[in-house]
Coordinates of C-alpha atoms (C1' of nucleotides) in Angstrom, one line a residue:
Chain A
M26 CA 101.1 116.2 96.4
I27 CA 102.0 119.0 93.3
N28 CA 100.8 118.5 89.8
T29 CA 98.8 116.0 88.0
S30 CA 99.3 114.9 84.7
F31 CA 97.1 115.4 82.0
E32 CA 96.0 112.4 81.6
Q33 CA 95.4 112.1 85.4
R34 CA 93.5 115.2 85.2
T35 CA 91.4 114.1 82.2
E36 CA 90.2 110.8 84.1
R37 CA 89.3 112.8 87.2
R38 CA 87.2 115.2 85.7
N39 CA 85.3 112.0 83.9
R40 CA 85.2 110.1 86.8
L41 CA 83.8 113.8 89.3
I42 CA 81.1 114.1 86.2
G43 CA 80.1 110.6 86.5
L44 CA 80.3 110.7 90.4
L45 CA 77.8 113.4 90.0
R46 CA 75.5 111.8 87.6
S47 CA 75.2 108.6 89.6
E48 CA 73.6 110.9 92.4
T49 CA 71.4 113.8 92.4
Y50 CA 72.6 115.5 95.4
W51 CA 76.5 115.4 96.6
K52 CA 78.4 117.3 99.7
T53 CA 82.0 118.0 98.9
S54 CA 83.7 116.9 100.9
D55 CA 82.5 113.2 100.3
L56 CA 83.0 114.2 96.1
R57 CA 86.7 114.9 97.3
E58 CA 87.0 111.6 99.8
Q59 CA 85.8 109.6 96.3
L60 CA 88.5 111.6 93.8
G61 CA 90.9 111.4 96.6
I62 CA 92.0 114.9 96.8
S63 CA 92.1 118.3 98.9
Q64 CA 88.8 120.3 98.9
R65 CA 90.6 123.1 97.2
T66 CA 91.4 121.3 94.3
L67 CA 87.9 120.0 94.6
M68 CA 86.1 123.9 94.9
R69 CA 88.4 124.7 91.8
E70 CA 87.5 121.5 89.7
L71 CA 83.8 122.5 90.8
A72 CA 84.2 126.2 89.4
E73 CA 85.9 125.2 86.0
L74 CA 83.1 122.5 85.5
K75 CA 80.3 125.9 86.4
R76 CA 82.7 127.8 83.9
A77 CA 82.6 125.8 81.2
G78 CA 79.1 125.4 81.3
Y79 CA 78.1 122.3 83.4
P80 CA 74.7 123.1 84.9
I81 CA 75.8 122.3 88.6
E82 CA 74.2 123.8 91.6
S83 CA 74.4 124.8 95.1
E84 CA 73.1 125.3 98.4
R85 CA 75.4 126.6 101.3
G86 CA 75.0 125.9 105.1
R87 CA 73.9 123.0 106.8
G88 CA 72.2 120.3 104.6
G89 CA 74.3 121.9 101.8
G90 CA 75.1 120.1 98.7
I91 CA 75.6 120.2 95.3
R92 CA 73.6 119.1 92.1
L93 CA 74.3 118.9 88.4
N94 CA 71.1 119.4 86.6
G95 CA 69.9 117.3 83.5
R96 CA 71.4 114.9 81.6
W97 CA 74.6 115.7 80.6
G98 CA 76.4 113.3 78.0
V99 CA 79.3 111.8 77.5
D100 CA 81.0 111.1 75.1
R101 CA 82.0 107.3 73.5
L102 CA 83.6 104.8 75.9
Q103 CA 87.2 105.0 75.2
L104 CA 90.0 102.8 77.8
S105 CA 93.5 102.5 77.0
H106 CA 95.4 99.2 76.2
H107 CA 96.4 99.5 79.7
E108 CA 92.6 99.1 81.0
V109 CA 91.5 97.3 78.9
V110 CA 94.5 94.9 80.0
E111 CA 93.5 95.3 84.1
L112 CA 89.5 94.8 82.6
I113 CA 90.0 91.1 81.1
L114 CA 93.0 90.2 83.5
S115 CA 90.3 90.7 86.2
L116 CA 87.4 89.2 84.2
A117 CA 89.5 85.7 83.5
I118 CA 90.6 86.0 86.8
M119 CA 87.1 86.1 88.4
E120 CA 86.1 83.3 86.3
S121 CA 89.3 81.6 87.3
L122 CA 88.2 82.0 91.2
Q123 CA 84.3 80.5 90.8
S124 CA 82.4 82.3 93.2
P125 CA 79.4 80.8 93.8
L126 CA 77.3 84.0 93.6
L127 CA 76.4 86.1 90.0
T128 CA 79.8 85.2 88.2
S129 CA 78.7 82.5 85.9
N130 CA 78.6 84.1 82.8
L131 CA 82.1 86.0 82.7
K132 CA 83.5 83.6 79.7
A133 CA 81.0 85.4 77.3
I134 CA 81.2 88.6 78.9
K135 CA 84.5 88.9 78.5
Q136 CA 84.0 87.7 74.8
K137 CA 81.8 90.3 74.1
L138 CA 83.7 93.2 75.8
F139 CA 86.3 92.4 73.6
Q140 CA 84.9 92.2 70.9
A141 CA 83.5 95.8 71.1
F142 CA 86.6 97.6 71.0
P143 CA 88.4 98.2 67.3
Q144 CA 90.8 95.6 65.7
E145 CA 93.6 97.8 66.2
Q146 CA 93.0 98.2 70.2
R147 CA 93.0 94.3 70.1
S148 CA 95.6 93.5 68.4
A149 CA 98.2 95.4 70.4
V150 CA 96.0 94.0 73.7
S151 CA 96.0 90.2 72.7
N152 CA 99.9 90.7 72.7
I153 CA 99.9 91.6 76.2
R154 CA 97.5 89.1 76.9
K155 CA 99.3 86.0 75.1
R156 CA 101.9 86.8 78.3
I157 CA 99.6 86.6 81.5
M158 CA 99.2 83.0 82.7
I159 CA 96.7 81.8 84.9
G160 CA 97.3 78.8 86.5
S161 CA 95.1 76.9 89.2
N162 CA 95.0 78.7 93.0
A163 CA 97.9 77.8 95.5
G164 CA 98.2 75.8 98.0
E165 CA 97.2 76.7 101.5
N166 CA 100.6 76.2 103.3
I167 CA 101.6 78.9 100.0
V168 CA 99.2 81.1 100.9
S169 CA 99.8 80.6 104.6
R170 CA 103.0 82.2 104.2
Y171 CA 102.3 84.5 101.7
I172 CA 103.1 88.5 102.2
A173 CA 101.4 90.5 98.8
P174 CA 104.2 93.4 97.8
E175 CA 103.9 96.6 98.5
H176 CA 101.9 98.9 96.2
A177 CA 104.7 100.9 94.4
L178 CA 106.8 97.8 93.8
S179 CA 104.0 96.3 92.4
E180 CA 103.0 99.2 89.5
C181 CA 106.9 99.6 89.0
I182 CA 106.7 95.7 88.1
A183 CA 103.5 96.1 86.0
E184 CA 105.3 99.1 84.0
A185 CA 108.2 96.9 83.6
F186 CA 106.1 94.0 81.8
L187 CA 104.0 96.1 79.5
E188 CA 106.4 98.7 78.5
Q189 CA 109.3 95.6 77.7
S190 CA 111.8 97.9 80.6
C191 CA 114.0 95.6 81.9
L192 CA 114.1 96.1 85.6
E193 CA 117.1 95.7 88.3
I194 CA 115.8 93.6 91.1
D195 CA 116.8 92.4 94.4
Y196 CA 115.7 88.9 94.8
Q197 CA 115.5 86.4 98.0
S198 CA 114.6 82.9 97.2
E199 CA 113.2 80.3 99.1
S200 CA 116.4 79.6 101.0
G201 CA 116.4 83.0 101.9
E202 CA 119.6 84.3 99.3
H203 CA 119.5 87.3 98.1
T204 CA 120.6 88.3 95.0
T205 CA 120.3 91.7 92.6
R206 CA 119.7 91.3 89.0
V207 CA 118.6 92.6 85.4
I208 CA 115.9 90.4 84.4
E209 CA 113.1 91.0 81.4
A210 CA 109.5 90.3 82.6
Q211 CA 108.6 88.2 79.2
Y212 CA 105.5 86.5 81.3
I213 CA 103.8 87.1 84.3
L214 CA 101.9 83.6 86.1
L215 CA 98.9 83.6 88.6
N216 CA 98.8 81.1 91.2
W217 CA 96.0 83.3 92.9
P218 CA 96.9 84.7 95.0
I219 CA 100.3 84.5 94.1
W220 CA 102.6 86.6 91.3
Y221 CA 104.9 84.7 89.1
I222 CA 107.9 86.2 86.5
T223 CA 108.8 84.0 83.7
A224 CA 112.0 86.0 83.0
W225 CA 114.7 86.1 80.8
D226 CA 117.7 86.2 83.6
H227 CA 120.9 88.4 83.1
L228 CA 123.0 87.2 85.7
R229 CA 122.3 83.8 85.0
E230 CA 121.4 84.2 81.0
S231 CA 118.7 82.1 81.1
P232 CA 115.3 81.2 81.7
R233 CA 114.3 81.6 85.7
M234 CA 111.7 81.7 87.4
F235 CA 110.6 84.8 90.3
R236 CA 107.7 85.2 92.6
I237 CA 107.1 88.6 93.0
D238 CA 106.4 87.9 96.7
R239 CA 110.4 87.3 96.8
I240 CA 111.5 90.7 95.1
K241 CA 112.2 93.0 97.9
S242 CA 112.8 96.3 95.5
A243 CA 112.9 97.0 92.3
R244 CA 114.0 99.9 89.5
I245 CA 113.5 100.0 86.2
V246 CA 116.6 100.1 83.8
N247 CA 117.9 101.5 80.9
G248 CA 116.7 99.5 78.1
Y249 CA 113.9 97.8 76.6
F250 CA 113.8 93.8 75.6
Q251 CA 112.2 91.9 72.6
L252 CA 110.2 89.2 73.5
K253 CA 111.5 85.6 73.2
P254 CA 109.9 83.0 71.2
I255 CA 108.0 80.6 73.7
E256 CA 110.3 77.9 73.1
V257 CA 112.8 79.2 74.9
F258 CA 110.5 78.8 78.3
I259 CA 108.3 75.9 77.5
G260 CA 108.9 72.8 79.4
I261 CA 110.3 74.4 82.2
Y262 CA 107.5 76.7 83.3
T263 CA 104.6 77.0 81.6
P264 CA 103.1 73.9 80.5
Y265 CA 100.1 74.3 83.0
Y266 CA 99.2 77.4 82.2
K267 CA 96.5 79.2 80.8
S268 CA 97.0 82.8 78.5
I269 CA 93.7 85.5 78.9
Chain B
M18 CA 106.5 128.6 75.4
I19 CA 105.7 126.4 78.4
N20 CA 102.9 124.4 79.6
T21 CA 99.7 124.6 79.1
S22 CA 96.7 124.8 81.3
F23 CA 94.2 122.1 81.2
E24 CA 91.9 123.9 79.3
Q25 CA 93.8 124.9 76.4
R26 CA 95.2 121.5 76.9
T27 CA 91.8 119.4 76.3
E28 CA 91.2 122.4 73.4
R29 CA 94.5 121.5 71.7
R30 CA 93.7 117.6 71.7
N31 CA 90.4 118.0 70.3
R32 CA 91.2 120.2 67.7
L33 CA 94.4 117.9 66.8
I34 CA 91.2 114.9 66.4
G35 CA 89.2 117.1 64.5
L36 CA 92.2 118.1 62.4
L37 CA 93.2 113.9 62.0
R38 CA 89.4 113.2 61.8
S39 CA 88.8 115.9 58.5
E40 CA 91.7 114.2 56.0
T41 CA 92.9 111.0 55.8
Y42 CA 96.7 111.3 55.6
W43 CA 98.5 113.9 56.9
K44 CA 102.2 115.1 57.4
T45 CA 103.3 115.6 61.1
S46 CA 105.0 118.9 60.1
D47 CA 101.5 120.2 59.1
L48 CA 99.6 119.3 61.8
R49 CA 101.8 120.7 64.0
E50 CA 101.5 124.3 62.0
Q51 CA 98.4 124.1 62.5
L52 CA 98.6 123.5 65.7
G53 CA 100.8 126.5 66.8
I54 CA 103.8 123.9 68.7
S55 CA 107.0 122.3 68.3
Q56 CA 107.1 119.1 66.4
R57 CA 108.9 117.1 69.9
T58 CA 105.3 118.1 71.7
L59 CA 103.3 116.7 68.7
M60 CA 105.3 113.5 68.4
R61 CA 104.3 112.9 72.3
E62 CA 100.5 114.1 72.2
L63 CA 100.4 111.6 69.2
A64 CA 102.2 108.3 71.4
E65 CA 100.0 109.6 74.1
L66 CA 96.2 109.4 71.7
K67 CA 98.2 106.0 70.5
R68 CA 98.2 104.5 73.8
A69 CA 95.4 105.9 75.0
G70 CA 93.5 103.8 72.4
Y71 CA 93.5 105.3 69.3
P72 CA 94.4 103.9 66.1
I73 CA 96.2 105.9 64.6
E74 CA 98.9 104.3 61.8
S75 CA 102.4 105.7 60.0
E76 CA 104.7 105.1 57.6
R77 CA 108.0 106.5 58.2
G78 CA 110.4 108.0 55.0
R79 CA 109.5 110.0 52.3
G80 CA 105.5 110.5 51.4
G81 CA 105.4 109.2 55.0
G82 CA 102.8 110.1 57.3
I83 CA 99.9 109.0 59.4
R84 CA 96.4 108.4 59.4
L85 CA 93.5 107.7 62.1
N86 CA 92.0 104.4 61.2
G87 CA 88.1 104.9 61.0
R88 CA 86.9 103.3 64.6
W89 CA 87.8 103.8 67.7
G90 CA 85.9 103.6 71.4
V91 CA 83.5 100.8 72.2
D92 CA 80.9 99.8 70.5
R93 CA 77.2 99.8 72.1
L94 CA 78.0 97.4 74.4
Q95 CA 75.2 94.7 73.8
L96 CA 75.0 92.9 77.5
S97 CA 72.1 91.7 79.5
H98 CA 71.3 93.4 82.9
H99 CA 72.3 90.4 85.1
E100 CA 75.1 90.4 82.7
V101 CA 75.8 93.8 83.4
V102 CA 75.1 93.0 87.0
E103 CA 78.1 90.4 86.6
L104 CA 80.3 92.5 85.1
I105 CA 80.3 95.0 87.8
L106 CA 80.7 92.5 90.3
S107 CA 83.3 91.0 89.4
L108 CA 85.2 94.3 89.0
A109 CA 83.8 95.7 92.8
I110 CA 85.4 92.4 93.8
M111 CA 88.3 92.1 92.5
E112 CA 89.0 95.6 93.6
S113 CA 88.4 94.6 97.1
L114 CA 91.0 92.0 97.1
Q115 CA 93.8 94.3 95.7
S116 CA 95.9 91.5 93.6
P117 CA 99.5 93.4 93.4
L118 CA 99.8 93.6 89.1
L119 CA 97.6 94.7 87.2
T120 CA 94.7 96.2 89.1
S121 CA 94.8 99.5 90.3
N122 CA 92.9 101.3 87.8
L123 CA 89.7 98.9 88.7
K124 CA 87.4 102.0 90.1
A125 CA 87.7 104.0 87.3
I126 CA 87.3 101.6 84.6
K127 CA 83.9 99.7 86.7
Q128 CA 83.0 103.5 86.5
K129 CA 83.7 104.3 82.7
L130 CA 82.1 100.5 82.1
F131 CA 78.8 101.5 83.8
Q132 CA 78.7 105.6 81.9
A133 CA 79.0 103.1 78.3
F134 CA 75.6 101.4 79.6
P135 CA 71.7 102.8 78.0
Q136 CA 70.7 105.6 81.1
E137 CA 67.0 102.7 81.5
Q138 CA 70.1 100.1 81.8
R139 CA 72.2 101.3 84.2
S140 CA 68.8 103.0 86.5
A141 CA 68.0 99.2 86.2
V142 CA 71.0 98.1 87.3
S143 CA 71.6 100.4 90.2
N144 CA 68.8 99.1 92.1
I145 CA 70.4 95.9 91.9
R146 CA 73.8 97.0 93.0
K147 CA 72.9 98.4 95.7
R148 CA 71.6 95.4 96.8
I149 CA 75.2 93.7 96.7
M150 CA 77.4 94.6 99.6
I151 CA 81.4 93.6 99.8
G152 CA 83.2 93.7 103.0
S153 CA 86.8 92.5 104.2
N154 CA 87.8 88.7 103.2
A155 CA 86.7 86.2 106.0
G156 CA 88.9 85.1 108.6
E157 CA 91.3 82.1 108.2
N158 CA 89.6 79.8 110.1
I159 CA 86.3 80.5 108.7
V160 CA 87.5 80.0 105.0
S161 CA 89.6 76.9 106.1
R162 CA 85.9 75.3 106.8
Y163 CA 84.2 76.7 103.9
I164 CA 82.7 74.6 101.3
A165 CA 81.3 76.4 98.4
P166 CA 77.8 75.1 97.4
E167 CA 77.2 73.6 94.5
H168 CA 76.6 75.1 91.5
A169 CA 71.9 74.5 90.0
L170 CA 71.7 75.7 94.2
S171 CA 74.1 78.7 93.3
E172 CA 72.5 79.6 89.9
C173 CA 68.8 79.4 92.1
I174 CA 70.2 81.7 94.6
A175 CA 71.3 84.3 92.2
E176 CA 68.1 84.2 90.4
A177 CA 66.0 84.6 93.2
F178 CA 67.8 87.8 94.5
L179 CA 67.6 88.6 90.7
E180 CA 64.0 88.4 90.0
Q181 CA 62.9 89.0 93.4
S182 CA 61.1 85.8 93.9
C183 CA 60.7 84.2 97.3
L184 CA 62.7 81.0 98.0
E185 CA 62.5 78.4 100.3
I186 CA 65.6 76.8 101.4
D187 CA 66.8 73.8 103.6
Y188 CA 68.1 74.9 105.9
Q189 CA 71.6 74.3 109.0
S190 CA 72.4 76.6 111.1
E191 CA 75.9 76.3 112.7
S192 CA 74.6 74.6 115.6
G193 CA 73.5 72.0 112.9
E194 CA 69.9 72.9 112.7
H195 CA 67.7 72.0 110.8
T196 CA 64.7 74.5 109.4
T197 CA 63.5 74.7 106.2
R198 CA 62.0 78.3 105.8
V199 CA 60.9 80.7 102.5
I200 CA 62.8 84.2 102.3
E201 CA 63.0 86.7 100.5
A202 CA 66.6 87.7 99.7
Q203 CA 67.0 91.2 100.2
Y204 CA 70.5 91.7 100.3
I205 CA 73.6 89.8 99.4
L206 CA 77.1 90.2 101.2
L207 CA 80.1 88.9 100.2
N208 CA 82.9 88.5 102.9
W209 CA 85.2 86.5 100.5
P210 CA 85.1 83.9 99.6
I211 CA 81.7 83.5 101.3
W212 CA 78.4 84.7 100.6
Y213 CA 75.6 85.7 103.0
I214 CA 71.9 86.8 102.2
T215 CA 70.6 89.2 104.1
A216 CA 66.7 88.7 103.9
W217 CA 63.8 88.9 105.5
D218 CA 62.6 85.5 107.0
H219 CA 59.0 84.6 106.1
L220 CA 59.4 81.3 109.2
R221 CA 60.5 84.1 112.3
E222 CA 58.9 87.5 110.0
S223 CA 61.7 89.2 110.8
P224 CA 65.1 90.2 109.7
R225 CA 67.4 87.7 109.0
M226 CA 71.3 86.3 108.0
F227 CA 72.1 83.6 106.1
R228 CA 75.6 82.0 104.6
I229 CA 74.3 80.4 101.5
D230 CA 77.1 77.6 102.3
R231 CA 74.7 76.5 105.1
I232 CA 71.9 76.3 103.1
K233 CA 71.3 73.0 101.9
S234 CA 69.0 72.9 99.0
A235 CA 66.2 75.8 97.1
R236 CA 63.8 76.2 95.3
I237 CA 61.8 79.2 94.2
V238 CA 58.3 79.2 95.4
N239 CA 55.2 81.1 94.4
G240 CA 55.3 85.0 94.4
Y241 CA 57.3 87.7 94.7
F242 CA 58.7 90.6 97.2
Q243 CA 59.0 93.8 97.9
L244 CA 62.3 96.1 98.6
K245 CA 62.4 96.9 102.2
P246 CA 63.4 99.9 103.8
I247 CA 67.0 99.3 104.9
E248 CA 66.0 100.6 108.1
V249 CA 64.8 97.2 108.5
F250 CA 68.4 95.8 108.0
I251 CA 70.7 98.3 109.6
G252 CA 71.9 98.1 112.9
I253 CA 72.1 94.0 113.0
Y254 CA 74.4 93.3 109.8
T255 CA 74.9 96.0 107.5
P256 CA 76.5 99.1 109.3
Y257 CA 80.3 97.5 107.3
Y258 CA 79.2 97.0 104.6
K259 CA 79.6 98.7 101.4
S260 CA 77.6 98.4 98.1
I261 CA 78.7 98.1 94.5
Chain C
dC25 C1' 124.3 107.5 48.1
dT26 C1' 120.8 111.5 49.4
dA27 C1' 116.5 114.0 51.5
dT28 C1' 112.9 112.9 53.6
dT29 C1' 109.7 111.3 57.3
dT30 C1' 108.5 109.6 61.2
dA31 C1' 110.1 108.7 66.1
dT32 C1' 112.3 109.3 70.5
dG33 C1' 116.0 109.7 74.0
dC34 C1' 117.5 113.5 76.7
dC35 C1' 118.1 118.8 79.1
dA36 C1' 117.6 123.2 80.5
dT37 C1' 112.8 125.7 81.7
dT38 C1' 109.4 127.6 83.0
dT39 C1' 104.9 127.5 85.0
dA40 C1' 100.0 125.6 86.4
dA41 C1' 98.1 122.2 89.6
dT42 C1' 98.4 121.2 94.2
dG43 C1' 97.3 121.7 99.1
dG44 C1' 96.9 124.3 103.2
dC45 C1' 95.2 127.9 105.4
dA46 C1' 92.5 132.0 106.7
dC47 C1' 88.7 135.0 105.4
dA48 C1' 83.6 134.6 103.7
dT49 C1' 79.7 133.4 102.9
dT50 C1' 74.6 131.1 103.9
dA51 C1' 71.5 127.8 106.4
dG52 C1' 69.8 125.0 110.1
dA53 C1' 70.0 124.0 115.3
dT54 C1' 69.5 125.9 120.0
Chain D
dA14 C1' 71.6 135.9 119.9
dT15 C1' 75.7 131.8 119.1
dC16 C1' 77.7 127.9 117.3
dT17 C1' 78.2 124.1 113.5
dA18 C1' 78.1 122.8 108.9
dA19 C1' 78.7 123.7 104.2
dT20 C1' 79.8 126.3 99.9
dG21 C1' 83.3 129.1 97.8
dT22 C1' 87.6 132.1 97.1
dG23 C1' 92.2 134.3 97.8
dC24 C1' 97.3 133.9 98.8
dC25 C1' 101.0 131.4 99.3
dA26 C1' 105.2 127.9 99.0
dT27 C1' 106.3 124.2 96.7
dT28 C1' 106.7 121.0 92.5
dA29 C1' 106.8 118.0 88.8
dA30 C1' 104.7 118.1 84.6
dA31 C1' 104.9 120.5 79.7
dT32 C1' 107.8 122.5 76.6
dG33 C1' 111.0 123.8 72.3
dG34 C1' 115.6 122.3 71.1
dC35 C1' 119.2 119.6 70.1
dA36 C1' 121.0 115.1 68.9
dT37 C1' 119.8 110.5 67.1
dA38 C1' 117.6 106.4 64.8
dA39 C1' 114.6 104.0 62.0
dA40 C1' 112.2 103.8 57.5
dT41 C1' 111.3 105.0 52.4
dA42 C1' 111.4 107.3 48.0
dG43 C1' 114.5 108.5 44.2

DNA sequence: CTATTTATGCCATTTAATGGCACATTAGAT
DNA sequence: ATCTAATGTGCCATTAAATGGCATAAATAG
């Protein structure tokens, strides 16, 4: 891996500082594992932090490690729109899964959190929230045959959904038929643990529903889509879902 | 000029934000001159700031320009200790469950959120976090026989755990034997969806592990307990768990 | 209509960032 | 003394991100 974007780099640095602050002493090998980077890169990052004035002390040799002295201020919490979506979605899913311990106040927590963000961000995120729906858990016989899609594929789908990009998918239906089509991911729906896309399908020029574990591959194609009115999809696929 | 270092880039962004805050309204041509960059680069920078959640508004056409609205970032979060625990736990569970869509940044989000709470709260909550552990998902034959405990019972257990209160439980072991005993819930462990308590057992005066779905009833009894060193429990029950 | 202003895609070019490796220094154990 | 563990830095090949220029698009005011 070569290079990271400014965004990733910024986040990595914040995570590093957060880790340093969360424990009194660290071995650099543990830090690098936490961050998923090479030892060399970590050492560079630490050298830069020192140059920037962070009071990092270190000890070589057996039992050695590093420490961030004193208290160091942290900026106001800032989450991107996508991060807010992930946060709210996670809380909504946990609420729907109803684990017995320590999950009984999630609805209130979700509301409090969301209210703490600025209005502009709430508006932007709400437009995405309306397109994400959670239903009831999938039945056991469905789950037993379920295999989660691989990570890069899922990320591609998520990006197409969030950015409203058209997506070309290779799809295998339940009957085993393979098709390639361009779709607009207008909504995503979760019957835990299975995700569905309610899409406008360019192949059939009509609404269709796709299970993401049946998408064999996908790539974002040229072109963005506009959201269609919910009426296009209602009555067919979404009567029993609740948006997050 | 091509590329800027992370350091220069960070400084440039801070200067941009500072400029935006120093005047109510800017033409982008003026901004770019101030920063010494091209119009294209500035537009990119502004697009990234918007994506990152900064409330930037803009107006096209004659007399147009951009504005940074007064408020960004998250208001001071007002959550109780228990709510913070629930929040962090939920994010940790979602992270471990690895749902394919929109859950790939939860580790970073969790860390950012936690850093946003006051230091005193972080200390208090950290002591609880160290006692909550997540392992791998339970096997299917375990899940198929699992019935979640009822709500009041779960709440009672959660309270005993959080408040470090002694708990009298009626327990039915796997072999069907019923016992009543007083326990100290030192740790709770999750193999999704099944919760376990690693406890100090007053009946046997030794460490024991209890599945909460096998707890038939429970009530908090007089007396609080002190946490015991992890060594009392290590090697028997907790070698493969990771605290949240 | 023209002029102004924000906004974005595309492309060629450049260079900062990364990981791997070797070597240096320090501390602790034997 | 040697060996191992741990922080620290130089060097290099590779590569992906960043930049500026240009064209085009959308919106507003006169």
